[in-house]
Amino acid sequence: MVKDFSLSNDNAMINFTVKYCTTHEELLTSNGFKKVTLAYLKTLEKRRSNIYKYISELKASSDNKEITENIINFLKLLTIMDEKSIINVNYKYKSIFQDKDILMNFVEGMYGFWRKLERYTLIENRGVNEGIGNLSFLDASNRFSNLVLSTYRKIEENIEGRKPNVYRQLPAGGNVGVIVNNIKWNLFDEYICLKGIHFIDSVLIDPPFIIYPKKNTRDGLFSEVYSNPLKGCSIEKEHWYCMPVKVGELLAFIYFHRDFMGHGIALCNLFEMARGEEYENKKPDIVYVFGAKDNDDKVKTVFYDDTKNDIMLGYISYGEEIDYFGYMKKMTLTLHNLIMIKRGYLPIHGAMVNIITKNGKESNIIIMGDSGAGKSESLEAFRELSEDYISDMTIIFDDMGVVKLNGDDKPLGFGTEIGAFVRLDDLDPGYAFREIDRSIFMNPDKINARLVMPVATYNDIRKGYPIDLFLYANNYDDGEKLEFFSSQAQALPTFRNGARIAKGTTTEKGLVNTYFANPFGPVQKKEETDKLLVEYFSKFESTGVKIGQLRTCLGLKGKEKNGPMEAAKKLLEVVKSI
């Protein structure tokens, strides 16, 4: 049975299709409001708060459920009566008005508790008597937010006996609204456990959307298994959703448990969402299951090449250890890269931009490097420096792309994502505020704080751009800011070694090496990738692609800000000369 409300892992899921409140009384007597009030009381009780002791006067026993019922009855009265009228109706409430400061703190605290939850409103494409009916998606979200806000204000006005002088119009309903469909696809027997899981069709985000995952770094590599990991796992379909996305040229079905809803929603800022006609009754190239429960004690982070059904399957089991968006994003890209390698294409961990100067010249630059190498930071510094010289700068990819051969012409670069998963620590302090209206923020108060924001269109990333500069982001030593190699034989060792100073984006520390700076596919398929490297770097050399290294100095103490800026200045000089 589909519930009207659920509260799990600080995620509140409100199903408008089952129950939609339109009045103060409907809101306060709803199942959802009872659960939130009870959860808030438990936090007060756990802290041994004086507010809890004061409010507990509303009970006749030590049962929090009874307190909840009494609080709800009291708040219902506060939506229609002032203090004097309430006491006239029921004299037992006189004591609760003895200290209005504590009473106001209780109401403020409960409202703040509600707003700190990740709040998701859900509409299914079907009709239920008490549900949303014919109200539109946007109208439903706005009306619900206004209802919560007006209820809160009405209660406080009747406690204080006056209206406030300042009103703050904050989003009080859902942070995110989603429309879901029950879409069919040609499930193979091995994937039958996924049958009936709702697909997310549309997303409405009310910014700023801030989530607080339990982790802020990713650990280890994704490993290959040789039997389908879905065998023996437990999936309760009412607790699961699927985000259909386009990862480069591939169709991916990303299934996730509701406790990781924030990560699932963030995908819409990172990848192009597929439309119904693009995925209904279609076989996906990628299936990714995030947060399944099984009998193993250790969390699994594995992939399976299902050659029988021509699907690359990713599987990460449930656990607090994987409550970080990097696990959602990087496994998806690993699955993409594994397919690209099988097809003879070269996956690149890095960033690519298309640049058009004001005098009409065009150049395409790839800066390759593992997480924290400084590729994105250098390009952002380049953008700031080049305003007087550059007319257009289009991001083709900001983390993962793919290079394809183009006959006797320069190889072409393609993107996989329309968005970027960016470290706040290394950006200009004002940048995040400029992007606040369209970004999803993750743990903004912690090390490796991140935001996910759209940076390009799907048409842009899929166009294919001939590569002019192919650079390695060197964050570990100082020297000539932009140095070109004399041959592909001289260049290959630097790119193969993939050295960098870890920047806290993973659990690695110090100077580390990762094969081809790409632990998401090439490391797992090293032999196949090595053959591609020889072929592609030879083609770079024969077609005039300049191969070099850009010293970002991002890993060197004291040069985290100036390093990328100095590298960007040198890069601008080279672009002017192309």
mmCIF file of C-alpha atoms in Angstrom, residues 354-545:
data_model
loop_
_atom_site.group_PDB
_atom_site.id
_atom_site.type_symbol
_atom_site.label_atom_id
_atom_site.label_comp_id
_atom_site.label_asym_id
_atom_site.label_seq_id
_atom_site.Cartn_x
_atom_site.Cartn_y
_atom_site.Cartn_z
ATOM 1 C CA ASN A 354 35.168 25.060 -26.624
ATOM 2 C CA ILE A 355 36.497 28.616 -26.929
ATOM 3 C CA ILE A 356 35.590 31.214 -29.545
ATOM 4 C CA THR A 357 37.616 34.432 -29.482
ATOM 5 C CA LYS A 358 36.253 37.864 -30.340
ATOM 6 C CA ASN A 359 38.175 37.791 -33.606
ATOM 7 C CA GLY A 360 36.439 34.546 -34.598
ATOM 8 C CA LYS A 361 39.112 31.945 -33.818
ATOM 9 C CA GLU A 362 37.965 28.648 -32.280
ATOM 10 C CA SER A 363 39.926 26.233 -30.103
ATOM 11 C CA ASN A 364 39.065 23.154 -28.071
ATOM 12 C CA ILE A 365 41.000 22.267 -24.926
ATOM 13 C CA ILE A 366 41.000 19.126 -22.779
ATOM 14 C CA ILE A 367 42.617 19.277 -19.330
ATOM 15 C CA MET A 368 42.887 15.761 -17.926
ATOM 16 C CA GLY A 369 43.435 14.816 -14.284
ATOM 17 C CA ASP A 370 42.031 12.922 -11.317
ATOM 18 C CA SER A 371 39.833 14.491 -8.657
ATOM 19 C CA GLY A 372 41.375 17.598 -7.089
ATOM 20 C CA ALA A 373 44.040 18.046 -9.780
ATOM 21 C CA GLY A 374 42.809 21.575 -10.546
ATOM 22 C CA LYS A 375 41.286 21.177 -13.999
ATOM 23 C CA SER A 376 37.938 22.832 -13.192
ATOM 24 C CA GLU A 377 39.551 25.517 -11.037
ATOM 25 C CA SER A 378 41.988 26.449 -13.814
ATOM 26 C CA LEU A 379 39.211 26.719 -16.369
ATOM 27 C CA GLU A 380 37.162 28.910 -14.037
ATOM 28 C CA ALA A 381 40.209 31.173 -13.548
ATOM 29 C CA PHE A 382 40.654 31.178 -17.333
ATOM 30 C CA ARG A 383 37.046 32.327 -17.733
ATOM 31 C CA GLU A 384 37.595 35.240 -15.356
ATOM 32 C CA LEU A 385 40.820 36.314 -17.103
ATOM 33 C CA SER A 386 39.587 36.082 -20.662
ATOM 34 C CA GLU A 387 36.457 38.256 -20.629
ATOM 35 C CA ASP A 388 38.102 40.884 -22.840
ATOM 36 C CA TYR A 389 39.369 38.318 -25.320
ATOM 37 C CA ILE A 390 36.840 35.452 -25.384
ATOM 38 C CA SER A 391 33.362 35.887 -26.841
ATOM 39 C CA ASP A 392 32.050 32.377 -26.026
ATOM 40 C CA MET A 393 33.282 29.607 -23.737
ATOM 41 C CA THR A 394 31.245 26.397 -23.733
ATOM 42 C CA ILE A 395 31.919 23.593 -21.256
ATOM 43 C CA ILE A 396 31.822 20.241 -23.076
ATOM 44 C CA PHE A 397 32.576 18.202 -19.983
ATOM 45 C CA ASP A 398 33.656 19.058 -16.458
ATOM 46 C CA ASP A 399 34.547 15.617 -15.139
ATOM 47 C CA MET A 400 34.174 12.823 -17.640
ATOM 48 C CA GLY A 401 34.193 12.775 -21.402
ATOM 49 C CA VAL A 402 35.116 10.506 -24.273
ATOM 50 C CA VAL A 403 37.412 10.898 -27.272
ATOM 51 C CA LYS A 404 36.637 9.258 -30.608
ATOM 52 C CA LEU A 405 38.848 8.939 -33.662
ATOM 53 C CA ASN A 406 37.843 10.976 -36.697
ATOM 54 C CA GLY A 407 39.591 9.395 -39.677
ATOM 55 C CA ASP A 408 42.610 11.466 -40.720
ATOM 56 C CA ASP A 409 41.302 14.558 -38.918
ATOM 57 C CA LYS A 410 41.797 15.529 -35.285
ATOM 58 C CA PRO A 411 40.046 13.216 -32.780
ATOM 59 C CA LEU A 412 36.737 14.511 -31.427
ATOM 60 C CA GLY A 413 35.789 15.174 -27.800
ATOM 61 C CA PHE A 414 32.290 14.517 -26.439
ATOM 62 C CA GLY A 415 30.747 15.135 -23.023
ATOM 63 C CA THR A 416 28.763 12.854 -20.737
ATOM 64 C CA GLU A 417 27.172 15.331 -18.299
ATOM 65 C CA ILE A 418 25.280 18.605 -18.554
ATOM 66 C CA GLY A 419 26.340 19.560 -15.024
ATOM 67 C CA ALA A 420 29.296 19.757 -12.670
ATOM 68 C CA PHE A 421 29.947 18.327 -9.193
ATOM 69 C CA VAL A 422 32.220 21.118 -7.930
ATOM 70 C CA ARG A 423 34.279 21.603 -4.753
ATOM 71 C CA LEU A 424 33.253 24.803 -2.965
ATOM 72 C CA ASP A 425 36.635 24.935 -1.206
ATOM 73 C CA ASP A 426 38.572 25.824 -4.355
ATOM 74 C CA LEU A 427 36.114 28.210 -6.009
ATOM 75 C CA ASP A 428 36.004 31.977 -5.768
ATOM 76 C CA PRO A 429 34.008 32.747 -2.560
ATOM 77 C CA GLY A 430 31.335 34.663 -4.448
ATOM 78 C CA TYR A 431 30.843 32.035 -7.128
ATOM 79 C CA ALA A 432 28.549 29.777 -5.093
ATOM 80 C CA PHE A 433 26.282 32.701 -4.222
ATOM 81 C CA ARG A 434 25.997 33.680 -7.889
ATOM 82 C CA GLU A 435 24.831 30.119 -8.651
ATOM 83 C CA ILE A 436 22.598 29.664 -5.584
ATOM 84 C CA ASP A 437 19.340 29.802 -7.540
ATOM 85 C CA ARG A 438 20.114 26.706 -9.639
ATOM 86 C CA SER A 439 22.549 24.676 -7.547
ATOM 87 C CA ILE A 440 22.154 21.770 -5.161
ATOM 88 C CA PHE A 441 24.483 22.186 -2.175
ATOM 89 C CA MET A 442 25.958 19.276 -0.227
ATOM 90 C CA ASN A 443 27.472 19.687 3.264
ATOM 91 C CA PRO A 444 28.369 23.365 2.639
ATOM 92 C CA ASP A 445 29.876 23.681 6.128
ATOM 93 C CA LYS A 446 32.327 20.763 5.821
ATOM 94 C CA ILE A 447 35.615 19.890 4.115
ATOM 95 C CA ASN A 448 35.030 18.897 0.488
ATOM 96 C CA ALA A 449 31.752 20.828 0.437
ATOM 97 C CA ARG A 450 30.147 20.468 -2.973
ATOM 98 C CA LEU A 451 27.535 21.861 -5.276
ATOM 99 C CA VAL A 452 25.899 20.271 -8.313
ATOM 100 C CA MET A 453 24.895 22.728 -11.014
ATOM 101 C CA PRO A 454 24.034 22.606 -14.715
ATOM 102 C CA VAL A 455 26.764 24.078 -16.940
ATOM 103 C CA ALA A 456 25.942 23.005 -20.524
ATOM 104 C CA THR A 457 23.158 21.814 -22.798
ATOM 105 C CA TYR A 458 22.862 18.246 -24.016
ATOM 106 C CA ASN A 459 23.184 19.371 -27.635
ATOM 107 C CA ASP A 460 26.471 21.107 -26.807
ATOM 108 C CA ILE A 461 28.071 18.102 -25.125
ATOM 109 C CA ARG A 462 27.038 15.700 -27.921
ATOM 110 C CA LYS A 463 28.158 17.814 -30.880
ATOM 111 C CA GLY A 464 31.764 16.539 -31.078
ATOM 112 C CA TYR A 465 34.704 18.986 -31.110
ATOM 113 C CA PRO A 466 38.136 18.526 -32.771
ATOM 114 C CA ILE A 467 40.796 18.650 -30.039
ATOM 115 C CA ASP A 468 43.542 21.309 -30.281
ATOM 116 C CA LEU A 469 45.198 21.014 -26.857
ATOM 117 C CA PHE A 470 45.348 17.870 -24.722
ATOM 118 C CA LEU A 471 46.851 18.739 -21.314
ATOM 119 C CA TYR A 472 47.590 16.910 -18.080
ATOM 120 C CA ALA A 473 46.664 18.786 -14.871
ATOM 121 C CA ASN A 474 49.771 18.616 -12.700
ATOM 122 C CA ASN A 475 48.949 19.766 -9.144
ATOM 123 C CA TYR A 476 52.022 18.289 -7.444
ATOM 124 C CA ASP A 477 55.092 20.251 -8.579
ATOM 125 C CA ASP A 478 56.024 23.789 -9.557
ATOM 126 C CA GLY A 479 57.782 24.911 -12.716
ATOM 127 C CA GLU A 480 56.872 26.066 -16.210
ATOM 128 C CA LYS A 481 53.102 26.627 -16.022
ATOM 129 C CA LEU A 482 52.403 25.152 -19.463
ATOM 130 C CA GLU A 483 54.905 22.692 -20.904
ATOM 131 C CA PHE A 484 54.484 20.800 -24.180
ATOM 132 C CA PHE A 485 55.921 17.343 -24.841
ATOM 133 C CA SER A 486 58.105 16.803 -27.901
ATOM 134 C CA SER A 487 56.421 13.506 -28.822
ATOM 135 C CA GLN A 488 53.643 11.150 -27.810
ATOM 136 C CA ALA A 489 56.296 8.724 -26.497
ATOM 137 C CA GLN A 490 57.525 11.416 -24.104
ATOM 138 C CA ALA A 491 53.973 12.344 -23.084
ATOM 139 C CA LEU A 492 52.519 8.891 -22.428
ATOM 140 C CA PRO A 493 54.357 8.129 -19.138
ATOM 141 C CA THR A 494 53.006 11.302 -17.494
ATOM 142 C CA PHE A 495 49.443 10.540 -18.568
ATOM 143 C CA ARG A 496 49.713 6.840 -17.689
ATOM 144 C CA ASN A 497 51.141 7.514 -14.205
ATOM 145 C CA GLY A 498 48.259 9.831 -13.287
ATOM 146 C CA ALA A 499 50.097 11.449 -10.367
ATOM 147 C CA ARG A 500 48.457 14.031 -8.109
ATOM 148 C CA ILE A 501 48.416 15.290 -4.535
ATOM 149 C CA ALA A 502 45.113 14.156 -3.025
ATOM 150 C CA LYS A 503 42.853 17.078 -2.065
ATOM 151 C CA GLY A 504 40.435 15.385 0.324
ATOM 152 C CA THR A 505 37.894 14.386 -2.321
ATOM 153 C CA THR A 506 38.585 10.735 -1.466
ATOM 154 C CA THR A 507 40.178 9.064 1.552
ATOM 155 C CA GLU A 508 43.587 9.140 -0.194
ATOM 156 C CA LYS A 509 46.339 11.354 1.210
ATOM 157 C CA GLY A 510 49.585 12.775 -0.139
ATOM 158 C CA LEU A 511 51.085 12.091 -3.571
ATOM 159 C CA VAL A 512 49.208 9.234 -5.235
ATOM 160 C CA ASN A 513 49.146 7.626 -8.667
ATOM 161 C CA THR A 514 46.134 6.378 -10.587
ATOM 162 C CA TYR A 515 46.449 4.710 -13.960
ATOM 163 C CA PHE A 516 45.588 7.273 -16.665
ATOM 164 C CA ALA A 517 44.205 9.468 -13.850
ATOM 165 C CA ASN A 518 40.941 7.571 -14.238
ATOM 166 C CA PRO A 519 39.853 5.001 -11.636
ATOM 167 C CA PHE A 520 36.450 4.806 -13.312
ATOM 168 C CA GLY A 521 36.883 2.254 -16.079
ATOM 169 C CA PRO A 522 40.494 2.431 -17.329
ATOM 170 C CA VAL A 523 41.878 1.104 -14.011
ATOM 171 C CA GLN A 524 39.492 -1.858 -14.172
ATOM 172 C CA LYS A 525 40.282 -2.486 -17.866
ATOM 173 C CA LYS A 526 43.952 -1.526 -17.925
ATOM 174 C CA GLU A 527 45.065 -3.886 -20.694
ATOM 175 C CA GLU A 528 42.317 -2.762 -23.084
ATOM 176 C CA THR A 529 42.895 0.917 -22.243
ATOM 177 C CA ASP A 530 46.643 0.679 -22.778
ATOM 178 C CA LYS A 531 46.073 -0.412 -26.367
ATOM 179 C CA LEU A 532 43.746 2.555 -26.856
ATOM 180 C CA LEU A 533 46.319 4.982 -25.385
ATOM 181 C CA VAL A 534 48.969 4.007 -27.927
ATOM 182 C CA GLU A 535 46.481 4.297 -30.777
ATOM 183 C CA TYR A 536 44.959 7.612 -29.674
ATOM 184 C CA PHE A 537 48.191 9.384 -28.671
ATOM 185 C CA SER A 538 49.706 8.406 -32.016
ATOM 186 C CA LYS A 539 46.685 9.972 -33.699
ATOM 187 C CA PHE A 540 47.066 13.107 -31.531
ATOM 188 C CA GLU A 541 50.632 13.459 -32.737
ATOM 189 C CA SER A 542 49.908 12.779 -36.420
ATOM 190 C CA THR A 543 46.980 15.210 -36.582
ATOM 191 C CA GLY A 544 48.687 18.145 -34.816
ATOM 192 C CA VAL A 545 47.041 17.980 -31.388
#
